[in-house]
């Protein structure tokens, strides 16, 4: 049981919906296990009410916040500082209080990178394929470009969005490394081997039989397959890639490490041990029914 006193600090998540978030489980575990007097709760905030909510949170002495859909962009207008990753991605998912207001960070790319490093996945010098061109795809494409992927194909159901994301990557790198395609044009990939990050919501629970690219031939050239989805643990996309001998990773470690990065932004002086991180992962898996 957590002991809450007059001195307990509050952190939270703003978004809509927030009821099914796993962040309270993870963040309250870290606070308890590292002995930090902090509690983490969710705040459902309707679209359009972000500025009022942030102003209220600051005046209520809320120590830090995570931000989720649909507020990751709108919240940027309320902040006193925005870090490099968040400003490049154009979305903030973590707020840290300072003497003048909240500072904004984006821990998604860092979280994914840490998960990939743990699995020994190399970005630099490789050809990457990103399936999807939504909010998560932007953080992924930014990470791949920042870490010097050789080439990045962006495949999406809607070509305009793939074009937009490719333009963003090419603008960020100042070199034409990104190429937009429709998902259905996967057979236009001119490579013998590539790695893929699946960022669409296709295949997520409960529609677990769905897959963004059905043809098995696509998977025969996949070296590494990363899916941002973590329910189910193994999507159809990962199953197909695994069948062809690819190294696979699901989205749980991105969730885990983006949360850990946020916790450490709020508590930079606190040591979170590897054992604690593994325990947090086990708690998440148990909650997801995978333990
Ligand atoms: P989003 O901005 O709404 O983007 C959704 C993407 O999925 C778009 O590219 C969309 O294509 C595509 N899509 C949706 N339905 C499709 C369909 N039936 N066929 C083909 N493509 C389809 O969502 P997001 O925020 O990027 O999130 C995407 C996924 O990433 C979600 O499953 C989310 O849970 C996951 N995610 C995981 C983590 C993590 O920590 N592991 C973090 C963030 C997100 P169009 O452009 O054509 O609509």
Coordinates of C-alpha atoms and ligand atoms in Angstrom, one line a residue:
X1 CA 0.0 0.0 0.0
X2 CA 1.2 3.5 -0.8
X3 CA 1.3 5.9 2.1
X4 CA 0.0 9.3 1.1
X5 CA 0.8 12.3 3.4
X6 CA 0.6 16.1 3.1
X7 CA 4.0 16.0 1.5
X8 CA 3.2 13.5 -1.2
X9 CA 3.7 15.0 -4.7
X10 CA 1.3 14.3 -7.6
X11 CA 2.2 13.3 -11.1
X12 CA -0.4 12.4 -13.7
X13 CA -1.5 11.6 -17.2
X14 CA -3.7 13.9 -19.2
X15 CA -5.5 12.6 -22.2
X16 CA -8.9 11.3 -23.4
X17 CA -9.5 8.5 -22.8
X18 CA -7.2 7.6 -19.9
X19 CA -9.1 4.8 -18.1
X20 CA -7.1 1.9 -19.6
X21 CA -3.7 3.5 -19.3
X22 CA -0.9 1.3 -17.9
X23 CA 1.1 4.3 -16.8
X24 CA -0.2 4.5 -13.2
X25 CA 0.8 0.9 -12.6
X26 CA 4.3 1.5 -13.8
X27 CA 4.9 5.0 -12.3
X28 CA 3.5 4.1 -8.9
X29 CA 5.6 1.0 -8.9
X30 CA 8.8 3.1 -9.6
X31 CA 7.9 5.6 -6.9
X32 CA 7.3 2.9 -4.3
X33 CA 10.4 0.8 -5.2
X34 CA 12.7 3.8 -5.3
X35 CA 11.2 5.4 -2.1
X36 CA 10.0 8.6 -3.7
X37 CA 7.0 10.3 -2.1
X38 CA 5.0 10.6 -5.3
X39 CA 1.7 9.4 -6.5
X40 CA 0.6 9.1 -10.2
X41 CA -3.0 9.4 -11.3
X42 CA -4.9 10.0 -14.6
X43 CA -6.8 13.2 -15.5
X44 CA -9.3 12.9 -18.3
X45 CA -9.1 16.2 -20.2
X46 CA -11.4 17.0 -23.1
X47 CA -10.1 18.5 -26.3
X48 CA -9.9 22.2 -26.2
X49 CA -9.4 22.3 -22.4
X50 CA -5.7 21.6 -22.3
X51 CA -4.5 25.2 -21.5
X52 CA -6.9 25.5 -18.6
X53 CA -5.9 22.0 -17.3
X54 CA -2.2 22.8 -17.5
X55 CA -2.6 26.1 -15.8
X56 CA -4.7 24.4 -13.1
X57 CA -2.2 21.6 -12.7
X58 CA 0.7 24.1 -12.3
X59 CA -1.2 26.1 -9.7
X60 CA -2.1 22.8 -7.8
X61 CA 1.7 22.1 -7.7
X62 CA 1.5 19.0 -9.9
X63 CA 5.1 17.9 -10.3
X64 CA 5.0 16.4 -13.7
X65 CA 2.7 14.9 -16.3
X66 CA 2.5 12.5 -19.2
X67 CA 0.4 13.6 -22.2
X68 CA -1.4 11.3 -24.5
X69 CA -3.9 11.4 -27.4
X70 CA -5.4 13.8 -28.3
X71 CA -3.3 16.5 -26.6
X72 CA 0.3 15.8 -27.6
X73 CA 0.4 18.8 -30.1
X74 CA -2.0 21.2 -28.4
X75 CA -0.1 21.1 -25.1
X76 CA 3.0 22.5 -26.8
X77 CA 1.4 26.0 -26.8
X78 CA 1.3 26.0 -23.0
X79 CA 5.0 25.2 -22.2
X80 CA 8.0 27.3 -21.2
X81 CA 10.5 25.1 -23.0
X82 CA 10.4 22.3 -25.5
X83 CA 13.3 19.8 -25.8
X84 CA 15.0 18.9 -29.1
X85 CA 13.2 15.5 -29.7
X86 CA 9.8 16.9 -28.9
X87 CA 10.3 20.0 -31.1
X88 CA 11.6 17.8 -34.0
X89 CA 8.7 15.3 -33.6
X90 CA 6.2 18.1 -33.1
X91 CA 4.6 16.3 -30.1
X92 CA 5.2 16.3 -26.3
X93 CA 4.4 13.4 -24.1
X94 CA 6.1 14.4 -20.8
X95 CA 5.9 17.7 -18.8
X96 CA 8.4 18.6 -16.1
X97 CA 7.7 21.4 -13.7
X98 CA 10.1 24.3 -13.2
X99 CA 10.0 27.7 -11.6
X100 CA 8.2 29.3 -14.5
X101 CA 5.9 26.6 -15.9
X102 CA 6.2 23.2 -17.5
X103 CA 9.0 22.0 -19.8
X104 CA 8.0 19.6 -22.6
X105 CA 9.8 16.4 -23.6
X106 CA 9.1 13.5 -25.9
X107 CA 10.3 10.2 -24.5
X108 CA 8.8 8.0 -27.3
X109 CA 11.8 7.9 -29.6
X110 CA 14.2 7.5 -26.7
X111 CA 12.1 4.7 -25.2
X112 CA 11.9 2.8 -28.5
X113 CA 15.6 3.3 -29.1
X114 CA 16.4 1.8 -25.6
X115 CA 14.2 -1.2 -26.4
X116 CA 15.9 -1.7 -29.7
X117 CA 19.4 -1.4 -28.2
X118 CA 18.4 -4.0 -25.6
X119 CA 17.5 -6.4 -28.5
X120 CA 20.8 -5.6 -30.3
X121 CA 18.9 -4.0 -33.2
X122 CA 21.1 -1.7 -35.3
X123 CA 19.6 1.3 -37.1
X124 CA 22.7 2.9 -38.7
X125 CA 23.5 2.1 -42.3
X126 CA 20.4 -0.1 -42.8
X127 CA 17.4 0.2 -45.0
X128 CA 14.2 0.6 -42.9
X129 CA 10.6 0.4 -43.9
X130 CA 8.0 2.2 -41.7
X131 CA 4.4 0.9 -42.0
X132 CA 2.1 3.8 -41.2
X133 CA 2.4 7.5 -41.2
X134 CA 0.5 8.7 -38.1
X135 CA 1.8 10.2 -34.8
X136 CA 3.8 7.2 -33.7
X137 CA 5.3 6.8 -37.2
X138 CA 6.7 10.3 -36.9
X139 CA 8.6 9.5 -33.7
X140 CA 9.9 6.3 -35.3
X141 CA 10.9 8.0 -38.6
X142 CA 12.7 10.7 -36.6
X143 CA 14.6 8.1 -34.6
X144 CA 15.6 6.2 -37.7
X145 CA 16.8 9.4 -39.4
X146 CA 18.6 10.7 -36.3
X147 CA 20.4 7.4 -35.9
X148 CA 21.5 7.4 -39.5
X149 CA 19.4 4.8 -41.3
X150 CA 20.6 4.5 -44.9
X151 CA 17.2 4.7 -46.5
X152 CA 13.6 5.0 -45.0
X153 CA 10.6 3.8 -47.0
X154 CA 7.3 5.1 -45.6
X155 CA 4.4 2.9 -46.6
X156 CA 0.9 4.0 -45.7
X157 CA -2.7 3.4 -46.7
X158 CA -3.1 7.1 -47.5
X159 CA -0.3 8.2 -49.8
X160 CA -0.5 11.9 -48.9
X161 CA 0.4 11.2 -45.3
X162 CA 3.3 9.0 -46.4
X163 CA 4.5 11.8 -48.7
X164 CA 4.2 14.3 -45.8
X165 CA 6.2 12.2 -43.5
X166 CA 8.9 11.5 -46.1
X167 CA 9.1 15.3 -46.8
X168 CA 9.6 15.8 -43.0
X169 CA 12.4 13.2 -42.9
X170 CA 14.2 14.6 -45.9
X171 CA 13.9 18.1 -44.6
X172 CA 15.2 17.0 -41.2
X173 CA 18.2 15.2 -42.8
X174 CA 18.7 17.7 -45.7
X175 CA 19.2 14.6 -47.9
X176 CA 16.7 12.6 -49.8
X177 CA 16.7 9.4 -47.8
X178 CA 12.9 8.8 -47.4
X179 CA 10.6 7.4 -50.1
X180 CA 6.8 7.4 -49.8
X181 CA 4.7 4.5 -51.1
X182 CA 1.2 3.0 -50.6
X183 CA 1.1 -0.1 -48.4
X184 CA -0.1 -2.0 -51.5
X185 CA 3.1 -1.0 -53.3
X186 CA 5.4 -3.0 -51.0
X187 CA 6.6 -4.9 -54.1
X188 CA 8.3 -1.7 -55.3
X189 CA 10.9 -1.9 -52.6
X190 CA 14.2 -2.2 -54.4
X191 CA 16.2 -3.9 -51.6
X192 CA 17.4 -7.4 -51.0
X193 CA 17.0 -7.0 -47.3
X194 CA 15.3 -4.5 -45.0
X195 CA 14.1 -4.0 -41.5
X196 CA 10.5 -2.9 -40.7
X197 CA 8.8 -0.9 -37.9
X198 CA 5.0 -1.5 -37.9
X199 CA 3.3 1.6 -36.6
X200 CA -0.3 1.2 -37.8
X201 CA -3.1 0.1 -35.4
X202 CA -3.8 -2.9 -37.7
X203 CA -3.6 -6.2 -35.8
X204 CA -4.2 -4.7 -32.4
X205 CA -6.6 -6.4 -30.0
X206 CA -9.4 -7.4 -30.6
X207 CA -8.8 -7.5 -34.4
X208 CA -5.8 -9.8 -33.9
X209 CA -6.1 -11.6 -37.3
X210 CA -5.5 -8.4 -39.3
X211 CA -2.2 -7.6 -40.8
X212 CA -1.1 -4.4 -42.7
X213 CA 0.6 -6.5 -45.4
X214 CA -0.8 -10.0 -46.0
X215 CA 1.5 -11.3 -48.7
X216 CA 4.2 -13.6 -47.2
X217 CA 6.6 -12.6 -49.9
X218 CA 7.1 -9.2 -48.3
X219 CA 8.4 -10.9 -45.1
X220 CA 11.0 -13.0 -46.9
X221 CA 13.4 -10.0 -47.0
X222 CA 12.8 -8.8 -43.5
X223 CA 15.9 -8.9 -41.3
X224 CA 14.3 -7.3 -38.2
X225 CA 10.6 -6.6 -37.5
X226 CA 9.4 -4.2 -34.7
X227 CA 5.7 -3.8 -34.0
X228 CA 4.6 -0.9 -31.7
X229 CA 1.6 -2.9 -30.8
X230 CA 1.9 -4.9 -27.5
X231 CA -1.6 -6.4 -27.3
X232 CA -1.5 -9.1 -28.5
X233 CA 2.1 -9.9 -27.6
X234 CA 2.7 -11.4 -31.0
X235 CA 0.8 -9.7 -33.9
X236 CA 0.2 -11.4 -37.2
X237 CA 2.8 -9.0 -38.6
X238 CA 5.4 -10.4 -36.1
X239 CA 4.3 -14.0 -36.7
X240 CA 4.8 -13.7 -40.4
X241 CA 8.2 -12.1 -40.0
X242 CA 9.3 -14.7 -37.5
X243 CA 8.3 -17.5 -39.9
X244 CA 10.9 -16.1 -42.3
X245 CA 13.6 -16.1 -39.5
X246 CA 13.5 -12.3 -38.7
X247 CA 14.5 -10.9 -35.3
X248 CA 11.3 -9.6 -33.8
X249 CA 10.3 -7.1 -31.1
X250 CA 6.9 -6.0 -29.9
X251 CA 5.9 -2.6 -28.4
X252 CA 6.1 -3.4 -24.7
X253 CA 9.6 -2.2 -24.3
X254 CA 8.9 1.1 -25.9
X255 CA 6.0 1.6 -23.5
X256 CA 8.2 0.5 -20.6
X257 CA 11.2 2.7 -21.5
X258 CA 9.2 5.8 -22.5
X259 CA 7.7 5.6 -19.0
X260 CA 11.1 5.1 -17.3
X261 CA 12.5 8.1 -19.2
X262 CA 9.6 10.2 -17.9
X263 CA 10.1 8.9 -14.3
X264 CA 13.8 9.9 -14.5
X265 CA 13.0 13.3 -15.9
X266 CA 10.8 13.9 -12.8
X267 CA 13.4 12.3 -10.4
X268 CA 16.8 12.7 -12.0
X269 CA 18.7 12.0 -8.8
X270 CA 17.0 8.6 -8.2
X271 CA 18.5 5.3 -9.2
X272 CA 16.2 2.9 -10.9
X273 CA 17.9 -0.5 -11.0
X274 CA 17.7 -3.2 -13.7
X275 CA 15.9 -5.4 -11.3
X276 CA 13.2 -2.7 -10.8
X277 CA 12.9 -2.3 -14.6
X278 CA 12.4 -6.0 -15.0
X279 CA 9.8 -6.0 -12.2
X280 CA 8.0 -3.1 -13.9
X281 CA 8.0 -5.1 -17.1
X282 CA 6.6 -8.2 -15.3
X283 CA 3.8 -6.1 -13.8
X284 CA 2.9 -4.7 -17.2
X285 CA 2.8 -8.2 -18.7
X286 CA 0.7 -9.5 -15.8
X287 CA -1.7 -6.7 -16.3
X288 CA -1.9 -7.5 -20.0
X289 CA -2.5 -11.2 -19.1
X290 CA 0.8 -12.4 -20.5
X291 CA 2.7 -13.4 -17.4
Ligands
LIG1 P1 -2.5 7.4 -35.6 O1 -1.8 8.7 -35.6 O2 -4.0 7.4 -35.6 O3 -2.0 6.6 -37.0 C1 -2.6 5.4 -37.3 C2 -1.9 4.8 -38.5 O4 -2.5 3.5 -38.8 C3 -2.0 5.6 -39.8 O5 -0.9 5.5 -40.6 C4 -3.2 4.9 -40.5 O6 -3.2 5.1 -41.9 C5 -3.0 3.5 -40.2 N1 -4.2 2.7 -40.2 C6 -5.2 2.7 -39.4 N2 -6.1 1.8 -39.8 C7 -5.6 1.2 -40.9 C8 -6.1 0.2 -41.8 N3 -7.3 -0.4 -41.6 N4 -5.3 -0.2 -42.8 C9 -4.1 0.3 -43.0 N5 -3.6 1.3 -42.2 C10 -4.4 1.8 -41.2 O7 -2.1 6.4 -34.4 P2 -0.7 6.4 -33.7 O8 -0.7 7.3 -32.5 O9 0.4 6.6 -34.7 O10 -0.6 4.9 -33.1 C11 -0.5 3.8 -34.0 C12 -0.2 2.5 -33.2 O11 1.0 2.6 -32.5 C13 -1.3 2.1 -32.2 O12 -1.5 0.8 -32.3 C14 -0.7 2.5 -30.9 O13 -1.2 1.7 -29.8 C15 0.8 2.2 -31.1 N6 1.7 2.9 -30.2 C16 2.4 2.2 -29.4 C17 3.3 2.8 -28.5 C18 4.2 2.0 -27.5 O14 4.6 2.6 -26.6 N7 4.4 0.8 -27.8 C19 3.4 4.2 -28.6 C20 2.6 5.0 -29.5 C21 1.7 4.3 -30.3 P3 -4.0 6.3 -42.6 O15 -3.0 7.5 -42.6 O16 -4.2 5.8 -44.0 O17 -5.2 6.6 -41.9

